XYZ file of C-alpha atoms in Angstrom:
365
model
C 57.990 107.016 74.837
C 55.537 109.819 75.385
C 53.629 108.780 72.227
C 53.413 105.192 73.385
C 52.032 106.239 76.773
C 49.484 108.542 75.118
C 48.330 105.772 72.758
C 47.886 103.371 75.629
C 45.868 105.920 77.566
C 43.747 106.785 74.528
C 42.992 103.188 73.608
C 42.245 101.933 77.086
C 39.005 99.949 76.992
C 36.076 100.475 79.358
C 34.458 97.074 79.968
C 30.652 96.688 79.935
C 28.893 94.100 82.076
C 26.121 91.812 80.863
C 23.360 94.320 81.695
C 24.885 97.110 79.639
C 26.103 99.090 82.719
C 29.612 100.261 83.237
C 32.092 98.272 85.260
C 32.857 98.270 88.981
C 34.586 100.883 91.034
C 37.978 99.395 90.283
C 37.444 100.022 86.571
C 36.429 103.622 87.337
C 39.713 103.971 89.190
C 41.597 102.818 86.112
C 39.871 105.472 84.033
C 40.691 108.102 86.617
C 44.326 106.986 86.610
C 44.448 107.304 82.811
C 43.094 110.826 83.061
C 45.696 111.800 85.639
C 48.408 110.313 83.425
C 47.231 112.522 80.523
C 47.349 115.615 82.752
C 50.884 114.841 83.858
C 52.067 114.300 80.272
C 50.422 117.542 79.181
C 52.272 119.423 81.932
C 55.578 117.927 80.883
C 55.142 118.615 77.175
C 53.272 121.917 77.005
C 53.585 123.383 80.483
C 50.855 125.406 81.969
C 49.474 126.504 78.583
C 48.992 122.920 77.383
C 47.335 122.120 80.697
C 44.878 124.951 80.323
C 44.049 123.919 76.689
C 43.511 120.337 77.688
C 41.361 121.415 80.620
C 39.255 123.605 78.314
C 38.718 120.724 75.906
C 37.779 118.374 78.751
C 35.262 120.885 80.166
C 33.581 122.537 77.161
C 34.383 120.105 74.341
C 35.950 120.972 70.966
C 34.840 123.896 68.820
C 33.062 122.474 65.805
C 34.247 125.303 63.582
C 37.839 124.376 64.299
C 37.402 120.610 64.065
C 39.183 118.879 61.176
C 38.205 115.729 59.323
C 41.153 113.400 58.899
C 40.973 111.254 55.811
C 43.881 109.036 56.804
C 44.129 106.397 59.527
C 44.755 106.890 63.211
C 48.026 108.551 63.935
C 48.575 109.525 60.243
C 50.031 112.730 58.845
C 48.184 115.997 58.412
C 47.713 115.446 54.670
C 44.080 115.084 53.607
C 42.768 117.174 56.527
C 39.669 119.139 55.497
C 38.509 121.924 57.844
C 34.827 121.696 58.597
C 34.471 125.451 58.310
C 34.938 125.110 54.532
C 31.974 122.706 54.161
C 29.292 125.366 53.748
C 28.296 128.196 51.435
C 27.388 127.549 47.784
C 26.424 123.936 48.386
C 23.534 125.019 50.561
C 22.211 127.400 47.893
C 22.556 124.697 45.226
C 20.553 122.219 47.269
C 17.798 124.757 47.904
C 17.603 125.731 44.206
C 17.567 122.082 43.114
C 14.828 121.320 45.624
C 12.745 124.253 44.334
C 13.229 123.140 40.723
C 12.266 119.582 41.611
C 9.145 120.889 43.345
C 8.265 122.893 40.229
C 8.770 119.792 38.076
C 6.536 117.789 40.397
C 3.831 120.471 40.171
C 4.003 120.452 36.347
C 3.810 116.656 36.260
C 0.884 116.701 38.657
C -0.909 119.246 36.452
C -0.452 117.125 33.332
C -1.661 114.033 35.175
C -4.776 115.863 36.392
C -5.508 117.133 32.878
C -5.175 113.633 31.416
C -7.380 112.229 34.142
C -10.081 114.786 33.383
C -9.949 114.029 29.643
C -10.210 110.280 30.318
C -13.123 110.942 32.661
C -14.987 113.002 30.026
C -14.293 110.382 27.344
C -15.517 107.567 29.587
C -18.714 109.448 30.462
C -19.408 110.285 26.822
C -18.744 106.679 25.731
C -21.066 105.365 28.436
C -23.906 107.681 27.399
C -23.504 106.875 23.686
C -23.333 103.133 24.323
C -26.442 103.330 26.471
C -28.268 105.270 23.751
C -27.159 102.821 21.052
C -28.381 99.815 23.026
C -31.690 101.536 23.756
C -32.233 102.296 20.070
C -31.320 98.754 19.043
C -33.815 97.198 21.437
C -36.522 99.735 20.624
C -36.606 101.393 24.045
C -34.980 104.695 23.099
C -35.982 107.426 20.674
C -33.718 108.765 17.934
C -33.662 111.890 15.797
C -34.690 111.045 12.226
C -34.240 113.097 9.051
C -36.008 111.024 6.414
C -34.919 113.068 3.392
C -31.261 113.224 4.367
C -31.083 109.558 5.354
C -32.602 108.572 2.006
C -29.906 110.565 0.188
C -27.212 108.911 2.296
C -28.537 105.447 1.479
C -28.599 106.307 -2.248
C -24.960 107.425 -2.026
C -23.878 104.185 -0.366
C -25.694 102.106 -2.948
C -24.159 104.168 -5.770
C -20.700 103.718 -4.310
C -21.135 99.924 -4.200
C -22.196 99.862 -7.852
C -19.370 102.131 -8.965
C -16.895 99.950 -7.083
C -18.146 97.019 -9.145
C -17.649 99.013 -12.371
C -14.129 99.898 -11.234
C -13.323 96.253 -10.478
C -14.538 95.093 -13.890
C -12.711 97.905 -15.707
C -9.474 96.935 -13.994
C -10.007 93.304 -14.958
C -10.607 94.377 -18.568
C -7.403 96.422 -18.508
C -5.413 93.452 -17.244
C -6.818 91.027 -19.814
C -6.472 93.476 -22.684
C -2.898 94.291 -21.692
C -2.043 90.594 -21.791
C -3.665 90.313 -25.216
C -1.658 93.267 -26.557
C 1.546 91.760 -25.214
C 0.658 88.465 -26.904
C -0.033 90.255 -30.193
C 3.305 92.027 -29.931
C 5.165 88.731 -29.387
C 3.187 87.069 -32.193
C 4.061 89.882 -34.615
C 7.757 89.555 -33.782
C 7.578 85.799 -34.368
C 5.829 86.250 -37.745
C 8.442 88.778 -38.824
C 11.266 86.423 -37.862
C 9.661 83.522 -39.763
C 9.176 85.778 -42.767
C 12.938 86.242 -42.946
C 13.708 82.551 -42.466
C 10.985 81.033 -44.684
C 11.347 82.297 -48.281
C 8.441 80.205 -49.503
C 6.066 81.832 -46.935
C 7.673 85.252 -46.746
C 4.634 87.204 -47.943
C 2.115 85.352 -45.776
C 4.196 85.715 -42.626
C 4.841 89.342 -43.542
C 1.137 90.199 -43.882
C 0.332 88.662 -40.514
C 3.276 90.392 -38.873
C 2.058 93.792 -40.109
C -1.504 93.055 -38.982
C -0.403 92.056 -35.466
C 1.809 95.122 -35.158
C -1.080 97.377 -36.208
C -3.429 95.682 -33.723
C -0.776 96.037 -31.054
C -0.449 99.759 -31.752
C -4.216 100.296 -31.677
C -4.430 98.173 -28.521
C -1.894 100.380 -26.762
C -3.965 103.413 -27.739
C -7.111 101.784 -26.366
C -5.253 100.840 -23.179
C -4.422 104.525 -22.682
C -8.125 105.403 -22.903
C -9.173 102.593 -20.553
C -6.476 103.509 -18.014
C -7.723 107.112 -18.020
C -11.266 105.830 -17.470
C -10.145 103.611 -14.561
C -8.145 106.430 -12.951
C -11.089 108.838 -13.087
C -13.551 106.292 -11.644
C -11.070 105.440 -8.896
C -10.759 109.116 -7.931
C -14.526 109.512 -7.886
C -15.141 106.403 -5.778
C -12.200 106.272 -3.380
C -11.628 109.988 -2.854
C -14.692 112.102 -3.630
C -17.357 109.662 -2.428
C -15.189 108.452 0.453
C -14.713 112.020 1.670
C -18.476 112.522 1.724
C -18.958 109.227 3.569
C -16.407 110.276 6.209
C -18.420 113.452 6.829
C -21.572 111.316 7.014
C -19.923 109.082 9.605
C -19.035 112.125 11.720
C -22.627 113.328 11.343
C -24.028 109.977 12.509
C -21.744 109.996 15.560
C -22.868 113.554 16.352
C -26.499 112.438 16.011
C -25.919 109.607 18.483
C -24.245 111.950 20.996
C -27.026 114.498 20.577
C -29.720 111.901 21.278
C -27.752 110.519 24.241
C -27.500 113.927 25.939
C -31.098 114.731 24.994
C -32.284 111.536 26.699
C -30.125 112.331 29.728
C -31.676 115.794 30.010
C -35.182 114.353 29.701
C -34.488 111.841 32.500
C -33.166 114.561 34.787
C -36.249 116.670 34.061
C -38.498 113.911 35.418
C -36.688 113.786 38.773
C -36.891 115.993 41.889
C -36.084 119.716 41.735
C -33.771 120.261 44.691
C -30.601 122.381 44.538
C -28.343 119.502 43.491
C -30.799 118.333 40.810
C -31.161 121.868 39.412
C -27.366 122.180 39.122
C -27.186 118.860 37.309
C -30.004 119.886 34.971
C -28.205 123.137 34.107
C -24.983 121.242 33.344
C -26.908 118.722 31.221
C -28.646 121.578 29.405
C -25.268 123.119 28.522
C -23.944 119.789 27.191
C -27.164 119.247 25.259
C -26.822 122.631 23.557
C -23.191 121.952 22.622
C -24.021 118.621 20.974
C -27.107 120.072 19.312
C -25.007 122.774 17.635
C -22.478 120.152 16.534
C -25.243 117.952 15.117
C -26.833 120.798 13.154
C -23.458 121.976 11.810
C -22.533 118.505 10.538
C -26.026 118.042 9.110
C -25.549 121.183 7.062
C -22.092 119.991 5.925
C -23.506 116.638 4.786
C -26.307 118.304 2.839
C -23.885 120.590 1.007
C -21.422 117.793 0.240
C -24.132 115.506 -1.127
C -25.328 118.262 -3.439
C -21.851 118.992 -4.829
C -21.043 115.282 -5.054
C -24.076 114.632 -7.236
C -23.135 117.479 -9.585
C -19.527 116.316 -9.781
C -20.544 112.694 -10.360
C -22.785 113.586 -13.314
C -20.096 115.746 -14.902
C -17.322 113.158 -14.484
C -19.350 110.156 -15.597
C -20.725 111.948 -18.664
C -17.186 112.573 -19.885
C -15.796 109.140 -18.964
C -18.670 107.137 -20.437
C -18.408 109.050 -23.702
C -14.663 108.386 -23.815
C -15.104 104.675 -23.090
C -17.784 104.253 -25.751
C -15.930 106.090 -28.521
C -12.600 104.356 -27.814
C -14.061 100.840 -27.716
C -16.153 101.419 -30.848
C -13.229 102.825 -32.831
C -10.897 100.012 -31.829
C -13.173 97.125 -32.711
C -14.249 98.891 -35.893
C -10.612 99.078 -36.897
C -10.804 102.860 -37.256
C -7.369 103.949 -36.158
C -7.947 107.601 -37.043
C -11.118 107.869 -34.953
C -9.369 106.141 -32.046
C -6.564 108.677 -32.093
C -9.046 111.547 -32.388
C -10.875 110.257 -29.327
C -7.706 110.474 -27.251
C -7.005 113.966 -28.556
C -10.570 115.022 -27.742
C -10.122 114.094 -24.094
C -6.500 115.344 -23.916
C -5.052 111.903 -23.209
C -1.332 111.585 -23.849
C 0.102 108.130 -24.329
C 3.381 107.242 -22.723
C 6.116 106.243 -25.170
C 7.280 102.600 -25.069
C 9.588 101.990 -22.116
C 8.474 105.154 -20.271
C 7.488 103.129 -17.221
C 11.021 101.782 -16.883
C 13.484 103.856 -14.798
C 16.353 105.565 -16.574
C 19.914 104.379 -16.164
C 20.541 107.296 -13.792
C 17.658 106.205 -11.511
C 18.941 102.632 -11.490
C 22.340 103.723 -10.164
């Protein structure tokens, strides 16, 4: 009965009027009566001590350190009660350390973003200056640094590379056609040999032709080895040695364009006013000009050295390869098998045995 009275007193509603104010005096009296009823129940249940505790709670409010959080519903058991005094300690330190680590991560990310922004800014400025210089040169309004001797050597190299590429293309075509002819001779020799066994009346004639085709096939395979070596050497010279030199030349030409762009920028700044801001800009432009000048001169020296060594290497390689090609072709069409084999030995060319290009049975597994 006591519990029912307490629940009624605790759940008594306080009506609110339309303006959001509390009710009339009669409703205040009902609240006061509920309070008196709680006091009387407290005196009956707990005596004077319960009355004093209830009075302390009504006056000063509950102590937050002693307040409990009830996980169950209203009027439930004491299971699931978590004292608020236990919700402190390590959790606070963990939150502070995590916040500091997140701040450090944000600082690192901000630093990387700033660095990327600066690199993009420098690249954009450099691209703008080079594009401006290129357009000025194309329309004849800008000046460019010219090295007549070096540019003539570069043009000779490009023309030589185009001609050697044509030689390489024709040599590959010759290899393909000659390989097909050797394969045809091999098949024709096998056919003649088979007919020699099946045609007694023409056994000797078919036999002679079979031997001739087999000999031509053998000499053709030897010549193919020489031509393949020739093609491989020309390919290395054109697509590796010359291409490497042309890559250095391309870097040199880009450095020349940058050098002229920053030189023109410095000349334009020198024609302007000489206040403090302009002097600072001129000093910065002078520093950039010196950097690109050093780069231009370094790459110019590299190109000169590479062109010199390339010319020496080209003469040495082509002397050997042209001699090989001439001797092998002459010996083959002259029918001199011994001279053809000596030519391959002279240039240390080893022929692959038949079927060497095919993978072994272990590799096929």
